[in-house]
Coordinates of C-alpha atoms and ligand atoms in Angstrom, one line a residue:
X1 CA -22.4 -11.5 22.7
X2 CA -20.7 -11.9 25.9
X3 CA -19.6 -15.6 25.0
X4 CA -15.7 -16.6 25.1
X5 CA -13.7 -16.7 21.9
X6 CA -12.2 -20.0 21.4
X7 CA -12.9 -20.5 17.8
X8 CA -11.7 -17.8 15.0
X9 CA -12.5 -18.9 12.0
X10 CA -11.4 -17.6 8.5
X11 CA -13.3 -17.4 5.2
X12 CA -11.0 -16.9 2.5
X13 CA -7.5 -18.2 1.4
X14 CA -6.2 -15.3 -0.6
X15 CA -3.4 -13.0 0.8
X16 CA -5.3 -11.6 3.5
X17 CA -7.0 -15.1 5.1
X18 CA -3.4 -16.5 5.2
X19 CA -1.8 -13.3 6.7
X20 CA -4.5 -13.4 9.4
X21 CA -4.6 -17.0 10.0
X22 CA -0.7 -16.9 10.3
X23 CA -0.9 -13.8 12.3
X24 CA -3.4 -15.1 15.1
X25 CA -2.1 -18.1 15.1
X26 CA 1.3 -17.2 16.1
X27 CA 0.5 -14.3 18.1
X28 CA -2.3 -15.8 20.2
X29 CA -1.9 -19.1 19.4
X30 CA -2.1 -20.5 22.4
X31 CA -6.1 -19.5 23.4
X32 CA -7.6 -19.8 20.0
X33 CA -7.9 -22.3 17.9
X34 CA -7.8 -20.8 14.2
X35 CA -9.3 -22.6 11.3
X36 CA -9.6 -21.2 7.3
X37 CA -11.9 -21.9 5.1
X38 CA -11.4 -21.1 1.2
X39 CA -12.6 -23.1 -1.9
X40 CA -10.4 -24.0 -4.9
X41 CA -13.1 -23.7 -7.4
X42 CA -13.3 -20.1 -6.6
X43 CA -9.8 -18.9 -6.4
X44 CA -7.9 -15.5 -5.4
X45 CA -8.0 -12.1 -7.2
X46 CA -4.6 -13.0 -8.3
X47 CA -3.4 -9.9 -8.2
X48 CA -1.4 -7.4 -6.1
X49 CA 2.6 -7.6 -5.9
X50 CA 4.2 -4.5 -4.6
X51 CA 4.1 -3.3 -0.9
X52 CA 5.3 -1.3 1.7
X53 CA 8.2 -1.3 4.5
X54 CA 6.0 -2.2 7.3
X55 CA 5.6 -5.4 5.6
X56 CA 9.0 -6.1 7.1
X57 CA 7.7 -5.7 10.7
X58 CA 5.1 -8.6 9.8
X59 CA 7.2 -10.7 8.5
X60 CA 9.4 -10.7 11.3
X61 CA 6.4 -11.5 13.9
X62 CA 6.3 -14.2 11.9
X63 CA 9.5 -15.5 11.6
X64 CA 10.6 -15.6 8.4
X65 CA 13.7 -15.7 7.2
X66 CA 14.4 -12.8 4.4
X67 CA 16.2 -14.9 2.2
X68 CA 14.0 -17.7 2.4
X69 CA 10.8 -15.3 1.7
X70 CA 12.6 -13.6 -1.2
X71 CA 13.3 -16.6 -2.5
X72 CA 9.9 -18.5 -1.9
X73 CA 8.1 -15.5 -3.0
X74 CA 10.2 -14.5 -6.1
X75 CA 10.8 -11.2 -4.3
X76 CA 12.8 -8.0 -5.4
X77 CA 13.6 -5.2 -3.8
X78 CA 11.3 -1.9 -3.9
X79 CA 12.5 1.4 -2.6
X80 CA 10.3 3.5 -4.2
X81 CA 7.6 4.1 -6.8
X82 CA 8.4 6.4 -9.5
X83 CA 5.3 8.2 -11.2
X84 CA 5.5 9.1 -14.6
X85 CA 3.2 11.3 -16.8
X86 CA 1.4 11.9 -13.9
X87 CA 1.9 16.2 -13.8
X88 CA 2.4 16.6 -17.2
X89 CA 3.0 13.9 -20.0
X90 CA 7.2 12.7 -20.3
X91 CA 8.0 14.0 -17.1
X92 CA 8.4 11.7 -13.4
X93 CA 9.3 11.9 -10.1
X94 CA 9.7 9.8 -7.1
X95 CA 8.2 8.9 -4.5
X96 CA 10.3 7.2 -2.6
X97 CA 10.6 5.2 1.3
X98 CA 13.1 7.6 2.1
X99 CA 13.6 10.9 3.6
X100 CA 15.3 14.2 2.0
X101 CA 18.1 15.8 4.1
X102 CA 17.8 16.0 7.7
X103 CA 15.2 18.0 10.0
X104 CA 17.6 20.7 12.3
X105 CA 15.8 21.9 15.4
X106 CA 12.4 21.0 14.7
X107 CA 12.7 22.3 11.3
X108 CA 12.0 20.1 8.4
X109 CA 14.7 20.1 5.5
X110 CA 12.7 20.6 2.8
X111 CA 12.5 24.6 4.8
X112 CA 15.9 25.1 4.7
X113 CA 16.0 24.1 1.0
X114 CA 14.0 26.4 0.0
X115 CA 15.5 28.8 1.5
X116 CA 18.5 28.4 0.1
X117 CA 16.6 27.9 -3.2
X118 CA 15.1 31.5 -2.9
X119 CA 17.8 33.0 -1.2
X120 CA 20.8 31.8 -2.3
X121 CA 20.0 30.7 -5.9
X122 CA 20.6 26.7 -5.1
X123 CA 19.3 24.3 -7.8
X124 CA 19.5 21.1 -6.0
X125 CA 15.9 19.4 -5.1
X126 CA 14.5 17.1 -2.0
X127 CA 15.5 14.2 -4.3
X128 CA 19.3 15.2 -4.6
X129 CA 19.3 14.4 -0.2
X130 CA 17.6 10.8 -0.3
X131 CA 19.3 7.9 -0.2
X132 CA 16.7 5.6 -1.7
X133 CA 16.1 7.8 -4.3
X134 CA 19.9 8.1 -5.7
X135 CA 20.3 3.9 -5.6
X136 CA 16.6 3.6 -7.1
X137 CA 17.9 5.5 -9.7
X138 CA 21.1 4.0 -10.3
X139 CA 19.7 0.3 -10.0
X140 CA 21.7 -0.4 -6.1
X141 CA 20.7 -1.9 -3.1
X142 CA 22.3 -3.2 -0.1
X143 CA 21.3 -3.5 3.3
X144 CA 22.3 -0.7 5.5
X145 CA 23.2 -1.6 8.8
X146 CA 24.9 2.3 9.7
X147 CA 24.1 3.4 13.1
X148 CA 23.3 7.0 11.7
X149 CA 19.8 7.1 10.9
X150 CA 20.0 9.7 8.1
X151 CA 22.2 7.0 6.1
X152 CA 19.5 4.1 6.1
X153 CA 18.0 2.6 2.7
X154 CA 14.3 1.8 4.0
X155 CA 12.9 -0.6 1.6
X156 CA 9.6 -3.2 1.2
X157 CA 9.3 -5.7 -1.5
X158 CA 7.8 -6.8 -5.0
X159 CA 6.5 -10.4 -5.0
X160 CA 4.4 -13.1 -5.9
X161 CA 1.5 -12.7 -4.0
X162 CA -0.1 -16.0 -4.8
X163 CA 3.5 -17.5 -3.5
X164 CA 3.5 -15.2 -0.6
X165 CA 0.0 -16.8 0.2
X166 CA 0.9 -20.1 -0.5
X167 CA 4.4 -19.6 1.7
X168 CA 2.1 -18.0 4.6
X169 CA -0.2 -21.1 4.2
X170 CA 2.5 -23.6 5.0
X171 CA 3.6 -21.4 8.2
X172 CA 0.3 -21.6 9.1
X173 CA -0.2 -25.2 9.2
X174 CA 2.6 -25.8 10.5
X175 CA 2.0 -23.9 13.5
X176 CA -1.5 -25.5 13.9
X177 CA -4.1 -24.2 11.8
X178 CA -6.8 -26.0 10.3
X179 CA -7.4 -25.6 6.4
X180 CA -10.5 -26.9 4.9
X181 CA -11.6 -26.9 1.4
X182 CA -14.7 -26.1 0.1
X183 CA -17.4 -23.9 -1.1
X184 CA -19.2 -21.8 1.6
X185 CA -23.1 -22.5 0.4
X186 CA -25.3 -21.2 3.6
X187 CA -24.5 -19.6 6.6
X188 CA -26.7 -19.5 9.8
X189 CA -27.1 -16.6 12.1
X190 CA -27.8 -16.6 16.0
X191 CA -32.0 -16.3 16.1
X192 CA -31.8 -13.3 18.9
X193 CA -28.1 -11.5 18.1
X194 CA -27.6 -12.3 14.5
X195 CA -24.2 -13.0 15.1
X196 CA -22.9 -15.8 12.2
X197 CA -22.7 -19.4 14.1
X198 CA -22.6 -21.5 11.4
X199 CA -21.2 -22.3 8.1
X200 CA -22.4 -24.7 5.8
X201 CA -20.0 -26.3 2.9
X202 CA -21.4 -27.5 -0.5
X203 CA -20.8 -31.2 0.7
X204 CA -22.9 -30.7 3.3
X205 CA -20.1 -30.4 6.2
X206 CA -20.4 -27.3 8.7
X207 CA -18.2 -24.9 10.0
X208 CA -18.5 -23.3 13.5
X209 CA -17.1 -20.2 15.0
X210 CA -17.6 -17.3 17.6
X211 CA -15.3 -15.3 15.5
X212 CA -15.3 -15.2 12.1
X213 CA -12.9 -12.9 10.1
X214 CA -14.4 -12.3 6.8
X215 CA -11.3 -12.4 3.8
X216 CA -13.9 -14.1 1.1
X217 CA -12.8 -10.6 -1.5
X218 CA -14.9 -8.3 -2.9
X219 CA -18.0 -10.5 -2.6
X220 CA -17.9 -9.9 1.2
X221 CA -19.4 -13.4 1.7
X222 CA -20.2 -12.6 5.8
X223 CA -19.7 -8.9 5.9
X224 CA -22.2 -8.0 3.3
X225 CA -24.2 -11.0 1.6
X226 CA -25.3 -11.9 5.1
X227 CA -24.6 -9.0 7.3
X228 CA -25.9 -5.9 4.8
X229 CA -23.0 -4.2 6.1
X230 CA -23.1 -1.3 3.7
X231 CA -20.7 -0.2 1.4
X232 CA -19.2 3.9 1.1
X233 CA -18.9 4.5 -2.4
X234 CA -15.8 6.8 -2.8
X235 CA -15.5 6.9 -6.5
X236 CA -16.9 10.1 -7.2
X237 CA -13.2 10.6 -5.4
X238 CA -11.0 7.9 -7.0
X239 CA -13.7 6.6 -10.0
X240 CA -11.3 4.4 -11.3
X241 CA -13.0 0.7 -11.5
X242 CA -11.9 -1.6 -13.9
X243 CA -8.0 -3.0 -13.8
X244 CA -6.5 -5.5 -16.4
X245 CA -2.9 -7.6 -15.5
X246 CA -0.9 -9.5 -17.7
X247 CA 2.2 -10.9 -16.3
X248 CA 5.2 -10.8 -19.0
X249 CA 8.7 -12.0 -19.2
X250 CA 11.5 -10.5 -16.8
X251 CA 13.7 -7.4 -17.7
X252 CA 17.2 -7.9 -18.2
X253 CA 17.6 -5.6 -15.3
X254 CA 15.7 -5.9 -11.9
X255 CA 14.3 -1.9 -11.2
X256 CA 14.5 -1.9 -7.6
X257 CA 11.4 0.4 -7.9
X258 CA 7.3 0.3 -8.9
X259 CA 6.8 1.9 -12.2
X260 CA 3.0 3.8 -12.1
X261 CA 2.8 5.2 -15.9
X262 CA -0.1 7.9 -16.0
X263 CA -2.0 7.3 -19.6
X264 CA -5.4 8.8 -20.5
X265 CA -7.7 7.5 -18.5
X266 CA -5.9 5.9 -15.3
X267 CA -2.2 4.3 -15.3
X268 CA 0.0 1.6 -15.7
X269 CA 1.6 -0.8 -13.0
X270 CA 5.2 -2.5 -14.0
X271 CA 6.2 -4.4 -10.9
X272 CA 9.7 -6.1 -11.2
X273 CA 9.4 -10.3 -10.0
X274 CA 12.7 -13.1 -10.1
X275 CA 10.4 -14.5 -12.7
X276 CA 8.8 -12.6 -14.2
X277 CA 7.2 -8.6 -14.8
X278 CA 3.7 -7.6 -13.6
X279 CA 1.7 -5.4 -15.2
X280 CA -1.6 -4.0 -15.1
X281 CA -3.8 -1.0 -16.1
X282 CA -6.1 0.8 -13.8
X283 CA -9.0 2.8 -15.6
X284 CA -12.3 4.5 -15.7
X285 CA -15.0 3.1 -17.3
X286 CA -16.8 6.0 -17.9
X287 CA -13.7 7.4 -19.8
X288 CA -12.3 4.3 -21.5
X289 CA -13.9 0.9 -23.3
X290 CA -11.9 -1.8 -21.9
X291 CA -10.7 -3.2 -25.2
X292 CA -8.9 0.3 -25.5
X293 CA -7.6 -0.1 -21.9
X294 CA -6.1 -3.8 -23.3
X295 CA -4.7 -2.3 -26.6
X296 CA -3.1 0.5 -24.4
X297 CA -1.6 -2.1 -22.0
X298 CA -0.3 -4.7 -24.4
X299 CA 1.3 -1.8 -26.4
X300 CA 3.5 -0.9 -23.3
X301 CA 4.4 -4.1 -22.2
X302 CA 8.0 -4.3 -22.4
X303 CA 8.3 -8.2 -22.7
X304 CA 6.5 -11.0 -24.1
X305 CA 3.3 -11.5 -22.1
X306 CA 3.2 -15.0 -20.3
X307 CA -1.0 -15.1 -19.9
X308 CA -3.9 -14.0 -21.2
X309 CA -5.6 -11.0 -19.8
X310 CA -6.9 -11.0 -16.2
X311 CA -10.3 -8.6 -16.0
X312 CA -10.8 -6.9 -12.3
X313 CA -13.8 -5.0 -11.9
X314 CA -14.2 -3.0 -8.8
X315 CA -15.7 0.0 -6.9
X316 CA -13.5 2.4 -4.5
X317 CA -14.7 2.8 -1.4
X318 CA -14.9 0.9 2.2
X319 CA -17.3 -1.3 4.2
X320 CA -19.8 1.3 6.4
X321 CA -18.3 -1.3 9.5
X322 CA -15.3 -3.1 8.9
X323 CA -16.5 -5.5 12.3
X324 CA -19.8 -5.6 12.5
X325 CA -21.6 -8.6 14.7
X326 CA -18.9 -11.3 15.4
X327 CA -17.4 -10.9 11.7
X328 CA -13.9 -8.6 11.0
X329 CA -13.6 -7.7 6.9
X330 CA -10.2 -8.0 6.1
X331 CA -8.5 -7.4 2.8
X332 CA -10.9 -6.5 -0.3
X333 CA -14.0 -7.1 1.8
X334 CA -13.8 -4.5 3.7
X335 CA -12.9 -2.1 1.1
X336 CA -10.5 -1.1 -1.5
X337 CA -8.8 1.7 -2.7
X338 CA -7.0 1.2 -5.9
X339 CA -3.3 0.2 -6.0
X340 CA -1.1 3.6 -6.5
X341 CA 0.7 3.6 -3.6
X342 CA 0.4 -0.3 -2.7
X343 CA -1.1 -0.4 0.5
X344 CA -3.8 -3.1 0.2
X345 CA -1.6 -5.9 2.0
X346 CA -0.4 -3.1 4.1
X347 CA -4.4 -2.7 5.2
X348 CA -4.6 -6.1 5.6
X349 CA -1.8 -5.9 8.0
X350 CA -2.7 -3.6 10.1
X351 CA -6.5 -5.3 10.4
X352 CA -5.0 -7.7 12.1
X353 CA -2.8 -5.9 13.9
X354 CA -5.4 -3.6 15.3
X355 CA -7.8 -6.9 15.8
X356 CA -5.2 -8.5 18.3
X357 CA -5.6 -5.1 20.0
X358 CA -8.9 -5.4 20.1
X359 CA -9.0 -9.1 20.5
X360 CA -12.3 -10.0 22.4
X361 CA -11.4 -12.7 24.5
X362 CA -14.6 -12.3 26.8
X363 CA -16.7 -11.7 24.5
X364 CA -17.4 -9.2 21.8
X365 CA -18.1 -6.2 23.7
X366 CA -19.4 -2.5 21.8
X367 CA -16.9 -0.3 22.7
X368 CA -14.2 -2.8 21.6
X369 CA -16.0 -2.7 18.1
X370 CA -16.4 1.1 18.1
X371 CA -12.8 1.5 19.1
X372 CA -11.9 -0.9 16.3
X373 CA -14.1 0.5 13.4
X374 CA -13.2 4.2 14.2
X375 CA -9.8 3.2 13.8
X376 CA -9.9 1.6 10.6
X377 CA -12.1 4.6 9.2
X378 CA -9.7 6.9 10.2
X379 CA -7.3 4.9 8.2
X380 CA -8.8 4.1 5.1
X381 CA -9.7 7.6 4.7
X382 CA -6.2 8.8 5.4
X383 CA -4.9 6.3 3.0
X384 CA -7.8 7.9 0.3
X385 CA -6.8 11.3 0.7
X386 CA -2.9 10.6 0.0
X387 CA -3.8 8.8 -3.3
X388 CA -6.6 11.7 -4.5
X389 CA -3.9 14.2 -3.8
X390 CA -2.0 12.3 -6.9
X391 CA -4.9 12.7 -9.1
X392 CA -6.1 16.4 -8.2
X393 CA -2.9 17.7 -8.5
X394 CA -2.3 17.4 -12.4
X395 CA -2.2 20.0 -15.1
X396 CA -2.5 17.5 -18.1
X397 CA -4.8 18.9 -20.8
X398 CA -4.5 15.6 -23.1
X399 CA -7.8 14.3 -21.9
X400 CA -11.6 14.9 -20.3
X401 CA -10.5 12.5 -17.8
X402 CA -6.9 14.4 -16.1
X403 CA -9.4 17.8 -16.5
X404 CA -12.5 16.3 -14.6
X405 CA -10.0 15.1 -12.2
X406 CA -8.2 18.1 -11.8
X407 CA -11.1 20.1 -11.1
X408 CA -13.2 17.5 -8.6
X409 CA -14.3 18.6 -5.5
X410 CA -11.6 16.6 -3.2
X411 CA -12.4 15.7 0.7
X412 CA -12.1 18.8 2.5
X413 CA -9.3 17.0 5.4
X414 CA -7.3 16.9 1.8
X415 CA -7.7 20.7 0.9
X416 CA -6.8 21.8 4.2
X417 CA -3.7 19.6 3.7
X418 CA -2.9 21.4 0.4
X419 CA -3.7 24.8 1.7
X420 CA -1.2 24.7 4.5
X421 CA 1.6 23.2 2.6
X422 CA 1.2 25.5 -0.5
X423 CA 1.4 28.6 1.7
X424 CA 4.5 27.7 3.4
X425 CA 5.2 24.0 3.5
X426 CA 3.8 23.1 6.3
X427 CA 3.0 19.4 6.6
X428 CA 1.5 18.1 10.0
X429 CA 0.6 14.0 10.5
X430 CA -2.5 13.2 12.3
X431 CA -3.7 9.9 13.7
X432 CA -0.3 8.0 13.4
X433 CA -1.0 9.1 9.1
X434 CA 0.9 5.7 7.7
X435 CA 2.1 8.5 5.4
X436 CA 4.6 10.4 7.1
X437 CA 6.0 14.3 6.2
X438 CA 8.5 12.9 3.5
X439 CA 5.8 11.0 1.4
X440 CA 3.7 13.9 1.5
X441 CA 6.2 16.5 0.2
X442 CA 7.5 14.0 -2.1
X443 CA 4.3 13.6 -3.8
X444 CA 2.8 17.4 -3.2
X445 CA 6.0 18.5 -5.0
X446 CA 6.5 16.0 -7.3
X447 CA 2.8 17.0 -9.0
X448 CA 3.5 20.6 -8.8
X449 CA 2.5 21.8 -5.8
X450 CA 5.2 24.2 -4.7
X451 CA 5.2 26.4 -1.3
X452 CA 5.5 29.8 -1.9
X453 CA 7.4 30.5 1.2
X454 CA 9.3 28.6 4.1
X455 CA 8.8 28.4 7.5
X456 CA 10.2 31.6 10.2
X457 CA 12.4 28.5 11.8
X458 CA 15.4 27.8 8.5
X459 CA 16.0 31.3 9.4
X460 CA 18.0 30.5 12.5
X461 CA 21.1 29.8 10.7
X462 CA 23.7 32.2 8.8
X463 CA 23.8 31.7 5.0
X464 CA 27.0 30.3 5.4
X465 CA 25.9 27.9 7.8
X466 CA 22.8 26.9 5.4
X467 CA 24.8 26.3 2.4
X468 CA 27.5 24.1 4.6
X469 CA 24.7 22.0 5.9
X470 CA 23.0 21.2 2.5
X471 CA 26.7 20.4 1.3
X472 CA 27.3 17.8 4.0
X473 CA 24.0 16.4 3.7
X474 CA 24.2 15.7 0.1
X475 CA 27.8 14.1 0.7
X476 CA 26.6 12.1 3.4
X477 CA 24.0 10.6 1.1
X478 CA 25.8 9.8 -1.6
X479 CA 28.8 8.4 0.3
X480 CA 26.9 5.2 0.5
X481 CA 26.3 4.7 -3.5
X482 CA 29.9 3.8 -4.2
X483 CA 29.8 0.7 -2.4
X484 CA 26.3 -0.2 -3.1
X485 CA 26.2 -3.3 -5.5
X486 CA 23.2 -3.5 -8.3
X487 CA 20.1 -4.8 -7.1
X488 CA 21.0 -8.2 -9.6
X489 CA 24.2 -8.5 -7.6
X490 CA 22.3 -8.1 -4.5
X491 CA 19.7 -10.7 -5.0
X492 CA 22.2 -13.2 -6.5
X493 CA 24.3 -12.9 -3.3
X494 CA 21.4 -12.8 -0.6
X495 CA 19.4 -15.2 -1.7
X496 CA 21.2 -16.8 -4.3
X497 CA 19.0 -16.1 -7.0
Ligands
FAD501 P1 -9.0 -12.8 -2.6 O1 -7.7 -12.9 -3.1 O2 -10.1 -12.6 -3.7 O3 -9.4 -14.1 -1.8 C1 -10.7 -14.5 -1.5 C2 -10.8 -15.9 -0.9 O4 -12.1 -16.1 -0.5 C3 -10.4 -17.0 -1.9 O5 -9.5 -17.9 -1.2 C4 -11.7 -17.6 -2.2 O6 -11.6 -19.0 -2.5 C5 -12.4 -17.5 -0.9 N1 -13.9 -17.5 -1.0 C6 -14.7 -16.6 -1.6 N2 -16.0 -17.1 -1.5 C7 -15.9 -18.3 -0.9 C8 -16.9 -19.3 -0.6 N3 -18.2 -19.1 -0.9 N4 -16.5 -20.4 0.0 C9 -15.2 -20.6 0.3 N5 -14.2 -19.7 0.0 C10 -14.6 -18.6 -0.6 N6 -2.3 -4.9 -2.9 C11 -1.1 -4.5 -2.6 O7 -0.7 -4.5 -1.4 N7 -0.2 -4.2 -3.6 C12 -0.6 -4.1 -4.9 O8 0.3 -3.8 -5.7 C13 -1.9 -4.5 -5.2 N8 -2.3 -4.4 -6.5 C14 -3.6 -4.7 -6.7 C15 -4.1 -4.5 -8.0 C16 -5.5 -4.8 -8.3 C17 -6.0 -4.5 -9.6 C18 -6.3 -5.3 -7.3 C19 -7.8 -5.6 -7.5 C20 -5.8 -5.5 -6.0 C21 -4.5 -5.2 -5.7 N9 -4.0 -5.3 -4.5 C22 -2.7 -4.9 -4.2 C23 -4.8 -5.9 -3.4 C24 -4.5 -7.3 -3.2 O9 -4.6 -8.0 -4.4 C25 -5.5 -7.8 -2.2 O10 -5.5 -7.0 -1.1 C26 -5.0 -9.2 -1.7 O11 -4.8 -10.0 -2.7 C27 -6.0 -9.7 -0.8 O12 -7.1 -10.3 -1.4 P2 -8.2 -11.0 -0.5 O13 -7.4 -12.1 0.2 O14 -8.9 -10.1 0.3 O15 -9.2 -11.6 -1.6

C-alpha cells in the first residue's frame, strides 16, 4: 500500500485512456512513467461527439493548438443544445453555455425579469439576453475576445471522437508514453493487499504497474471483473439503456448547436461533424423493441446514412468506488449516465483532473481514496440530478413512457431543487455543481417549470430603472450578432476547412 508510484499504467485506448495518458503524462511527466494498454481486436465504443466548454481548459494543458484540433478532429462549434419535444411535442428551447442578462447586486436577472414580466407586462424571455443563444439561432460564431464579460460567446465543440483519440494518442507518444497492443487475458493481484500487480497479454507478455487506471469501458476489466467493485444501478432514475448511432452525410449548413429530439420512448442525438452528421437514439427497453427504435431513427435522419447501425446497450448508474485498491475507473467504467447534456468526456476530464490532486506519490494512502471517491460521488450524482430534472419535468401525454416519467419518484437533493426555484426562483450551487445558475433556469424554465414569484432583492430599483436596464442589456447582446460571421465562414477561415 505504502509503495512509491513510478509506474501508471493504462487499460484501455478509447477517449478516456488517451485523455489520461496524455494528461499524466504531461502534467507529471517527469516522476511517472505512463504506459497504455488497449487491444485492436476489441475496439472503442465508437461513440460520443459533443462536449462541454471545460474541454477547452484541457485542451490547453495540453497544448493544442485550436485550429489544429478542429481540424484533426473534424470539429464544429457547439454553443448550446437545443431540446425539442421534450415539454410538449413541436415545441423547443435552449439550453445554452451562456448566461441571460446580468446579475445587479447579488440579484440574479432572471428576478428582475420577472418582475418586469408581472409588473410591467414585458414579453421578452431569459433567451432574448443570451448571446449564445441569439448566434445559435442565427447559425454565427466568432471568437469573442471583449473585455466585458457579459459580451462573451462561451462555446465547447462537436467532434470525432475516435479522431480526438487518435490525435490525443500521437501527443501522447510523442511526449513519452508507451503504447502496447494486445488483449488483456489474466491479471494477478498482490497475495496479502489485493492490489492488481500484474497483467498478462494473450501472447503471453506481462504488464506491470503500482497504478493502474482502469478505461477498459463498460466491461470494467480491473474495476469490476477483478475488483467486484459494485455497481449503483440508477435506472429506476434515468432507465433508459439501449442507444443506436448511425453516422450520415453533412448538412449543407453547420448548426453550431446539439439537436436532442424527444420521441416516444427516449430522444434523438444530431451532432454536426466537418464530415459528416452523428446521430443516435437513446431508449428504454422496457418501452420500445429496438427494431422500432431503428425505424424511428432512420426515419429522422436528415441525410443519407454512411454505416450500418451501431447497437449500445447500457445501464445508468456508477461504480460503488470509482478507486478502489491501486485501480482509478475512468470513462464508462466507472459509470455512465446517458448523453443529454454531453458530459461523459467532461467526467473523464475531471477524473483525471481530480486524480493529479490526489496523486499518491508515496503510496496509496485511505484518506486520499476517500477524499477522491466522495468527490466523484458528489459529482456523478450532481450531473444525474440535472439530467432527471429534463425528464420529470414534461407534461407529454403521447406515451406510457413521458407519463411514468413524469410521475417517478426523483432523488429528493432534485425536489428540494425544484421546490425552491418554483416558489420564487431561487437557484443555489452546491459542491462547485459543474452546472451553474444559468443551466439550471435554462432548463427548469425551458420544461415548464415557472416561479410564481421573484425574489424581495429586483425590488430595489424604480420601474423606470428596471425597464432601462433590461433595454440596455438586450442591446448589449445583440450588438455583437451584426458582425458575427456564419459558423461555415468561421470554420473556413480559422481552420481552413
Ligand atoms: P471505450 O471507448 O469502450 O474504450 C475501451 C478501451 O479498452 C478500448 O481501447 C479497448 O480496446 C480496451 N480494452 C477493453 N478490454 C480490453 C482487454 N481485455 N485488453 C486490452 N484492452 C482492452 N460522451 C460525451 O462526452 N459526449 C457525447 O455526446 C457522448 N455520447 C455518447 C453516446 C452513447 C450512446 C454512449 C454509450 C456514450 C457516449 N458518450 C458521450 C461517452 C463517450 O463515448 C465515452 O465516455 C468515451 O468514448 C470514453 O469511452 P471509454 O474510453 O471509457 O471506453
Amino acid at each position: 500500500m505504502n509503495r512509491k508510484v513510478k509506474r501508471v499504467v493504462v487499460v484501455g485506448g478509447g477517449t478516456a485512456g488517451w485523455l489520461s495518458a496524455a494528461v499524466i503524462k504531461k502534467v507529471i511527466g517527469n516522476a511517472v512513467e505512463v504506459e497504455l494498454v488497449e487491444s485492436d481486436a476489441i475496439g472503442t465504443v465508437g461513440v460520443g461527439e459533443a462536449t462541454i466548454p471545460p474541454i477547452r481548459l484541457i485542451n490547453n494543458v495540453l497544448g493544442l493548438d485550436e485550429a489544429e484540433f478542429l481540424r484533426e478532429t473534424n470539429a464544429t462549434i457547439k454553443l448550446a443544445i437545443k431540446f425539442e419535444n421534450w415539454r410538449v411535442k413541436d415545441e423547443g428551447y435552449f439550453h445554452t453555455f451562456g448566461a441571460p442578462g446580468q446579475s445587479y447586486a447579488f440579484c440574479h436577472f432572471h428576478h428582475f425579469l420577472k418582475r418586469a414580466q408581472m409588473e410591467l407586462g414585458e414579453t421578452s424571455n431569459i433567451w432574448d439576453y443570451d448571446l449564445n443563444y441569439l448566434a445559435a439561432k442565427d447559425n454565427k460564431f466568432a471568437k469573442i475576445n471583449s473585455k466585458d464579460p457579459i459580451v462573451d460567446l462561451p462555446y465547447a465543440y462537436h467532434f470525432d471522437a475516435g479522431l480526438y483519440a487518435q490525435y490525443l494518442r500521437k501527443l501522447s507518444e510523442k511526449m513519452g508514453v508507451v503504447r502496447t497492443e494486445g488483449k488483456i487475458t489474466d491479471v494477478t493481484q498482490h497475495p496479502d493487499s489485493g492490489f492488481i500487480d500484474l497483467l498478462h497479454l494473450e501472447d503471453g507478455r506481462e504488464i506491470q504497474g503500482d497504478l493502474f487506471i482502469d478505461c477498459s469501458g463498460f466491461r470494467g476489466l480491473l474495476i469490476q471483473q477483478k475488483l467486484n467493485t459494485g455497481y449503483e444501478d440508477w435506472s429506476h432514475w434515468l432507465p433508459c439503456d439501449r442507444a443506436i448511432a448511425i453516422p450520415s452525410e453533412r448538412l449543407e449548413h453547420t448548426l453550431p448547436y446539439t439537436r436532442s429530439i424527444a420521441h416516444t420512448a427516449g430522444w434523438q442525438w444530431r451532432i454536426p461533424l466537418q464530415h459528416r452528421n452523428g446521430n443516435g437514439h437513446v431508449y428504454c427497453s422496457n418501452y420500445m423493441s429496438d427494431d422500432e427504435a431503428l425505424q424511428i431513427l432512420s426515419g429522422n435522419l436528415d441525410t443519407k446514412p454512411l454505416a450500418d447501425p451501431n447497437f449500445i446497450k447500457f445501464k445508468t448508474g456508477r461504480r460503488r468506488k470509482q478507486w478502489n485498491k491501486n485501480v482509478i475507473a475512468v470513462g464508462l467504467s466507472s459509470g455512465f449516465l446517458e448523453p443529454l447534456e454531453s458530459t461523459s468526456i467532461h467526467l473523464i476530464q475531471t477524473a483525471v483532473v481530480r486524480l493529479l490532486h490526489t496523486f499518491p506519490h508515496d503510496g496509496i494512502k485511505p484518506e486520499l481514496v476517500a477524499e477522491y471517491n466522495k468527490q466523484s460521488q458528489i459529482e456523478f450524482e450532481q450531473v444525474r440530478d440535472f439530467i432527471i430534472l429534463h425528464y420529470i419535468a414534461n407534461e407529454r401525454d403521447d406515451s406510457q413512457f413521458w407519463r411514468d416519467m413524469r410521475t417517478m419518484p426523483i432523488p429528493d437533493s432534485l425536489r428540494h431543487k425544484i421546490e425552491l426555484f418554483k416558489e420564487d426562483g431561487r437557484l443555489f450551487r452546491e459542491n462547485n455543481d459543474l452546472f451553474l445558475e444559468p443551466s439550471w433556469l435554462q432548463v427548469m424554465m425551458g420544461q415548464g417549470i415557472q416561479p410564481s414569484d421573484y425574489h424581495p432583492m429586483a425590488n430595489n430599483m424604480s420601474p423606470e430603472k428596471l425597464q432601462m436596464m433590461l433595454q440596455t442589456l438586450k442591446k448589449i447582446k445583440e450588438e455583437p450578432l451584426q458582425q458575427l460571421p456564419s459558423h461555415d465562414q468561421f470554420l473556413k477561415q480559422f481552420c481552413g476547412r
